[in-house]
Coordinates of C-alpha atoms and ligand atoms in Angstrom, one line a residue:
M1 CA 15.7 1.8 18.3
R2 CA 12.4 3.4 19.4
V3 CA 9.7 3.1 16.6
M4 CA 6.2 4.6 16.6
V5 CA 3.7 3.1 14.2
L6 CA 0.6 5.1 13.3
G7 CA -2.4 3.3 11.7
A8 CA -1.4 0.1 13.4
G9 CA -4.9 -1.2 13.1
G10 CA -4.8 -1.3 9.3
M11 CA -3.8 -4.1 7.0
L12 CA -0.2 -3.0 6.6
G13 CA 0.0 -1.6 10.1
H14 CA -0.8 -5.0 11.6
D15 CA 2.0 -6.7 9.6
L16 CA 4.5 -4.0 10.5
V17 CA 3.8 -4.7 14.1
A18 CA 3.9 -8.5 13.6
T19 CA 7.2 -8.4 11.8
A20 CA 9.1 -5.9 13.9
P21 CA 12.6 -7.1 14.6
P22 CA 13.7 -7.8 18.2
E23 CA 16.0 -4.8 18.6
V24 CA 13.0 -2.4 18.1
T25 CA 11.0 -1.0 21.0
L26 CA 7.6 -0.6 19.4
F27 CA 4.9 2.0 20.2
A28 CA 1.9 1.2 18.0
F29 CA -1.3 3.3 17.7
S30 CA -4.5 2.4 15.9
R31 CA -6.8 5.2 14.8
T32 CA -8.8 5.1 18.0
Q33 CA -5.7 5.5 20.0
L34 CA -4.2 8.3 17.9
D35 CA -5.9 10.1 15.0
I36 CA -3.2 11.6 12.8
T37 CA -5.3 14.7 12.0
H38 CA -5.3 15.6 15.7
S39 CA -2.0 17.5 15.7
D40 CA -2.0 18.3 19.4
A41 CA -2.4 14.6 20.3
V42 CA 0.3 13.6 17.8
A43 CA 2.7 16.2 19.2
A44 CA 2.1 15.1 22.8
T45 CA 2.6 11.5 21.9
L46 CA 5.8 12.3 20.0
G47 CA 7.0 14.0 23.2
D48 CA 6.1 11.0 25.4
V49 CA 7.5 8.3 23.1
R50 CA 10.6 10.1 21.8
P51 CA 10.8 7.8 18.7
D52 CA 13.9 7.5 16.5
V53 CA 11.5 6.5 13.7
V54 CA 7.8 7.2 13.0
I55 CA 6.1 4.8 10.5
N56 CA 2.9 6.3 9.1
A57 CA 0.7 3.4 8.0
A58 CA -2.5 5.5 8.6
A59 CA -4.3 6.6 5.5
Y60 CA -7.6 7.4 3.9
T61 CA -7.8 4.3 1.6
A62 CA -11.4 4.2 0.3
V63 CA -10.5 4.9 -3.4
D64 CA -14.0 5.2 -4.8
R65 CA -15.4 7.1 -1.8
A66 CA -12.6 9.6 -2.0
E67 CA -14.2 11.0 -5.2
S68 CA -17.0 12.4 -3.1
E69 CA -14.9 13.0 0.0
V70 CA -12.0 14.9 -1.5
A71 CA -11.5 17.2 1.5
A72 CA -11.4 14.2 3.9
S73 CA -8.9 12.3 1.8
L74 CA -6.7 15.4 1.5
R75 CA -6.9 16.1 5.3
V76 CA -5.7 12.6 6.2
N77 CA -3.4 11.8 3.2
G78 CA -2.1 15.3 2.6
A79 CA -2.2 17.9 5.4
A80 CA -1.8 15.5 8.3
V81 CA 1.3 14.0 6.7
G82 CA 2.9 17.5 6.3
A83 CA 2.1 18.3 9.9
L84 CA 3.5 15.0 11.1
G85 CA 6.7 15.7 9.1
R86 CA 7.1 19.1 10.7
M87 CA 6.6 17.6 14.2
A88 CA 9.0 14.7 13.4
R89 CA 11.7 17.1 12.2
A90 CA 11.4 19.1 15.4
A91 CA 11.6 15.9 17.4
G92 CA 14.6 14.6 15.4
A93 CA 12.7 11.5 14.2
R94 CA 12.9 9.9 10.8
V95 CA 9.5 9.4 9.0
I96 CA 8.7 6.3 7.0
H97 CA 5.5 6.9 4.9
F98 CA 3.6 4.9 2.2
S99 CA 2.3 6.0 -1.1
T100 CA 0.8 4.3 -4.2
D101 CA 1.0 3.5 -7.8
Y102 CA -2.1 5.7 -8.2
V103 CA 0.2 8.7 -8.3
F104 CA 0.8 7.7 -11.9
D105 CA -1.6 8.1 -14.8
G106 CA -1.3 4.5 -16.1
Q107 CA -0.5 5.5 -19.7
A108 CA 3.0 4.0 -19.6
T109 CA 4.0 0.8 -21.3
R110 CA 6.9 -0.1 -19.1
P111 CA 7.3 0.0 -15.3
Y112 CA 7.3 3.4 -13.5
R113 CA 10.5 4.4 -11.8
E114 CA 10.7 6.6 -8.7
D115 CA 11.5 9.7 -10.9
S116 CA 8.8 9.0 -13.5
P117 CA 6.4 12.0 -13.8
T118 CA 3.4 11.7 -11.6
D119 CA -0.1 12.6 -12.7
P120 CA -2.9 11.0 -10.7
V121 CA -6.2 10.2 -12.4
N122 CA -8.4 10.0 -9.2
A123 CA -8.9 11.9 -5.9
Y124 CA -7.2 9.2 -3.8
G125 CA -4.0 9.4 -6.0
T126 CA -4.1 13.2 -5.8
S127 CA -4.3 13.1 -2.0
K128 CA -1.5 10.6 -1.7
L129 CA 0.7 12.7 -4.0
A130 CA -0.2 15.7 -1.8
G131 CA 1.2 13.7 1.2
E132 CA 4.4 12.9 -0.6
T133 CA 4.9 16.6 -1.5
A134 CA 3.9 17.8 2.0
L135 CA 6.3 15.3 3.7
R136 CA 9.2 16.4 1.5
A137 CA 8.5 20.1 2.1
S138 CA 8.2 19.6 5.9
G139 CA 11.9 18.6 6.0
P140 CA 12.5 15.6 8.3
E141 CA 14.8 12.7 7.3
H142 CA 12.3 10.5 5.5
L143 CA 11.5 7.5 3.2
V144 CA 8.4 7.3 1.0
V145 CA 7.7 3.7 0.1
R146 CA 5.4 3.5 -2.9
T147 CA 3.6 0.2 -3.2
Q148 CA 0.6 -1.3 -4.9
W149 CA -2.3 -3.8 -5.0
L150 CA -1.8 -4.8 -1.3
F151 CA -3.4 -7.9 0.2
G152 CA -3.1 -9.4 3.6
V153 CA -4.7 -11.3 6.4
H154 CA -5.9 -8.2 8.3
G155 CA -8.2 -6.4 6.0
K156 CA -10.3 -6.2 2.9
S157 CA -8.6 -6.7 -0.4
F158 CA -9.4 -7.9 -3.9
P159 CA -7.7 -11.4 -3.3
R160 CA -9.8 -11.9 -0.2
T161 CA -13.0 -11.1 -2.1
M162 CA -12.0 -13.5 -4.9
W163 CA -11.2 -16.2 -2.3
E164 CA -14.6 -15.7 -0.7
R165 CA -16.5 -15.7 -4.0
A166 CA -14.7 -18.8 -5.3
R167 CA -15.4 -20.7 -2.2
A168 CA -19.1 -19.6 -2.3
G169 CA -19.3 -20.9 -5.9
L170 CA -20.2 -17.5 -7.3
A171 CA -19.8 -16.7 -11.0
T172 CA -17.5 -13.7 -11.2
R173 CA -16.4 -11.2 -13.9
V174 CA -13.1 -9.5 -13.5
V175 CA -11.3 -6.9 -15.5
R176 CA -8.3 -7.9 -17.6
D177 CA -7.2 -4.5 -18.8
Q178 CA -5.6 -3.1 -15.6
T179 CA -2.1 -4.3 -14.9
G180 CA -0.1 -4.0 -11.7
R181 CA 2.0 -5.9 -9.1
P182 CA 0.0 -7.7 -6.3
T183 CA 1.9 -7.2 -3.0
Y184 CA 1.6 -9.2 0.1
A185 CA 1.5 -7.0 3.3
P186 CA 3.8 -9.2 5.4
D187 CA 6.4 -9.3 2.6
L188 CA 6.2 -5.5 2.3
A189 CA 6.4 -5.1 6.0
A190 CA 9.6 -7.3 6.3
A191 CA 11.2 -5.3 3.5
V192 CA 10.4 -2.0 5.2
W193 CA 12.1 -3.1 8.4
T194 CA 15.2 -3.9 6.3
L195 CA 15.0 -0.5 4.6
I196 CA 14.8 1.2 8.0
R197 CA 17.8 -0.8 9.2
Q198 CA 19.7 0.3 6.0
G199 CA 18.8 3.9 6.6
A200 CA 17.1 4.2 3.1
C201 CA 15.7 7.6 2.3
G202 CA 13.9 9.4 -0.5
V203 CA 11.3 7.5 -2.6
L204 CA 11.5 3.7 -3.2
H205 CA 9.1 1.4 -5.1
V206 CA 8.5 -1.9 -3.2
A207 CA 6.2 -4.7 -4.5
N208 CA 6.2 -8.4 -5.0
Q209 CA 7.9 -9.7 -8.1
G210 CA 6.1 -10.1 -11.4
E211 CA 3.1 -8.3 -12.9
A212 CA -0.5 -9.3 -13.4
T213 CA -4.0 -8.1 -14.4
W214 CA -6.8 -8.4 -11.9
F215 CA -8.1 -11.2 -14.0
D216 CA -4.8 -13.1 -13.6
V217 CA -5.0 -12.7 -9.8
A218 CA -8.6 -13.9 -9.8
A219 CA -7.7 -16.8 -12.1
H220 CA -4.9 -17.9 -9.7
I221 CA -7.3 -17.9 -6.8
F222 CA -10.2 -19.6 -8.5
G223 CA -7.8 -22.2 -9.8
R224 CA -6.5 -22.9 -6.3
V225 CA -10.1 -23.3 -5.1
G226 CA -10.7 -25.7 -8.1
K227 CA -13.4 -23.4 -9.6
P228 CA -11.7 -21.9 -12.7
D229 CA -14.8 -22.1 -14.8
L230 CA -16.7 -19.6 -12.6
L231 CA -14.5 -16.8 -13.8
T232 CA -15.1 -14.6 -16.9
P233 CA -12.8 -11.8 -18.1
C234 CA -14.3 -8.3 -18.8
V235 CA -12.9 -4.8 -19.5
T236 CA -13.0 -1.7 -17.3
A237 CA -15.7 -0.2 -19.5
D238 CA -18.0 -3.1 -18.4
Y239 CA -17.4 -2.4 -14.8
P240 CA -17.7 1.4 -14.1
T241 CA -16.5 2.7 -10.7
P242 CA -16.6 6.2 -9.2
A243 CA -12.8 6.5 -9.4
R244 CA -10.8 6.0 -12.5
R245 CA -8.0 3.5 -12.2
P246 CA -4.6 3.6 -14.0
R247 CA -4.6 1.1 -16.9
Y248 CA -0.9 0.1 -16.4
S249 CA 0.7 1.0 -13.1
V250 CA 3.5 -1.5 -12.6
L251 CA 6.2 -0.1 -10.3
D252 CA 9.8 -0.6 -11.2
T253 CA 11.4 -1.9 -8.0
T254 CA 15.0 -2.0 -9.2
R255 CA 16.3 0.6 -6.8
A256 CA 14.7 -1.0 -3.7
E257 CA 16.1 -4.4 -4.8
Q258 CA 19.6 -2.9 -4.8
V259 CA 19.1 -1.8 -1.2
L260 CA 17.3 -5.0 -0.1
G261 CA 19.8 -7.3 -1.9
G262 CA 17.2 -8.8 -4.2
P263 CA 13.6 -8.8 -5.3
L264 CA 10.6 -9.7 -3.0
A265 CA 9.0 -13.1 -3.7
A266 CA 7.0 -13.7 -6.8
W267 CA 3.3 -12.6 -6.3
E268 CA 2.0 -16.1 -7.1
D269 CA 4.2 -17.5 -4.2
A270 CA 2.9 -14.7 -1.9
M271 CA -0.7 -15.4 -3.0
D272 CA -0.3 -19.1 -2.1
R273 CA 1.1 -18.2 1.3
F274 CA -1.9 -15.9 1.8
L275 CA -4.4 -18.6 0.7
S276 CA -2.9 -21.2 3.1
S277 CA -3.0 -18.8 6.0
P278 CA -6.2 -18.6 8.2
I279 CA -7.9 -15.8 6.2
Ligands
NAP1 N1 -4.3 -1.2 0.1 C1 -3.6 -1.0 -1.1 O1 -3.8 -1.7 -2.1 C2 -2.5 0.0 -1.1 C3 -1.8 0.2 -2.3 C4 -0.9 1.2 -2.4 C5 -0.5 1.9 -1.3 N2 -1.2 1.7 -0.1 C6 -0.8 2.6 1.0 O2 -0.4 1.7 2.1 C7 -0.6 2.3 3.3 C8 -1.4 1.3 4.2 O3 -2.6 0.9 3.6 P1 -3.5 -0.3 4.1 O4 -3.8 -1.1 2.8 O5 -2.9 -0.9 5.3 O6 -4.9 0.5 4.4 P2 -5.9 0.2 5.6 O7 -6.1 -1.2 5.9 O8 -7.1 1.0 5.2 O9 -5.2 0.9 6.8 C9 -5.2 2.3 7.0 C10 -5.4 2.5 8.5 O10 -5.4 3.9 8.7 C11 -6.4 4.2 9.6 N3 -6.8 5.7 9.6 C12 -7.6 6.3 8.7 N4 -7.7 7.6 9.0 C13 -6.9 7.8 10.1 C14 -6.6 8.9 10.9 N5 -7.1 10.1 10.7 N6 -5.7 8.7 12.0 C15 -5.2 7.5 12.2 N7 -5.5 6.4 11.5 C16 -6.3 6.5 10.5 C17 -7.5 3.4 9.2 O11 -8.5 3.3 10.3 P3 -10.0 3.0 9.9 O12 -10.1 1.6 9.3 O13 -10.7 3.0 11.3 O14 -10.4 4.1 9.0 C18 -6.8 2.0 9.0 O15 -6.6 1.3 10.2 C19 -1.4 3.5 3.1 O16 -0.6 4.7 3.0 C20 -2.0 3.3 1.7 O17 -2.3 4.5 1.0 C21 -2.2 0.8 0.0

């Protein structure tokens, strides 16, 4: 199977490349090698590579900056995804794309299913929803994997920041009124390869098992570093950011678990593997 990975220099892109199964012939492109908003270059590369599957891990992911760069976020996360879908359909390639819990408004009290109504509360979520819609409309065989609260060795993430602050002995306040599912990029990447092998299509929610507030995540990390007393809980109103965040955006992963044959590891287990890796 010939697989092309876009956004291979990102956090998830790195781990998709690192976990590719041996039967895959991989063609990986970072942003500097292939910009997904450059349609001519994408079309030419599709013609050269002739992939069976295109995995799009490229995205505009600066959630707060997106509030003041709406057009840029829509160009990368929306329009370019639709164009990629049209080109993939013409080339007969299946598209694997990623979306986010931020397509939901966070008002729910139980986990969001794939068919729960979407209603993003910030520009990033709006742009990611535009990408889902554009991909569906463009007509290739496709899978949209919605995931959330990613962390990994190859990029910035909340757990990395907490790890650095704990080790530096910095007193830290963290919100305890936003709830989600921390997800380890290598676990997600391995699950994606299984979903590709199974021919999964449509929308699926994939995340590590369990749910947590950002404060729970920080407490786990500060505890592992032996500095739990440096941490204080606060609420979102104490910590204003340009982009609003959903209050409760736990994804229901039941459907993906049926395809995968079980849940991903618990987030605490994943966090401990992250903390014991060379980060
Ligand atoms: N991180 C999370 O918590 C999270 C949660 C839910 C869903 N997701 C989704 O998961 C996917 C992977 O995210 P990630 O966490 O791996 O993000 P990431 O580390 O920011 O990786 C995204 C990559 O896309 C690249 N990129 C940006 N614009 C591009 C363009 N026009 N053409 C080609 N590449 C471009 C970025 O390059 P530069 O760094 O040079 O800009 C970066 O290498 C995305 O679809 C994201 O929306 C992430």
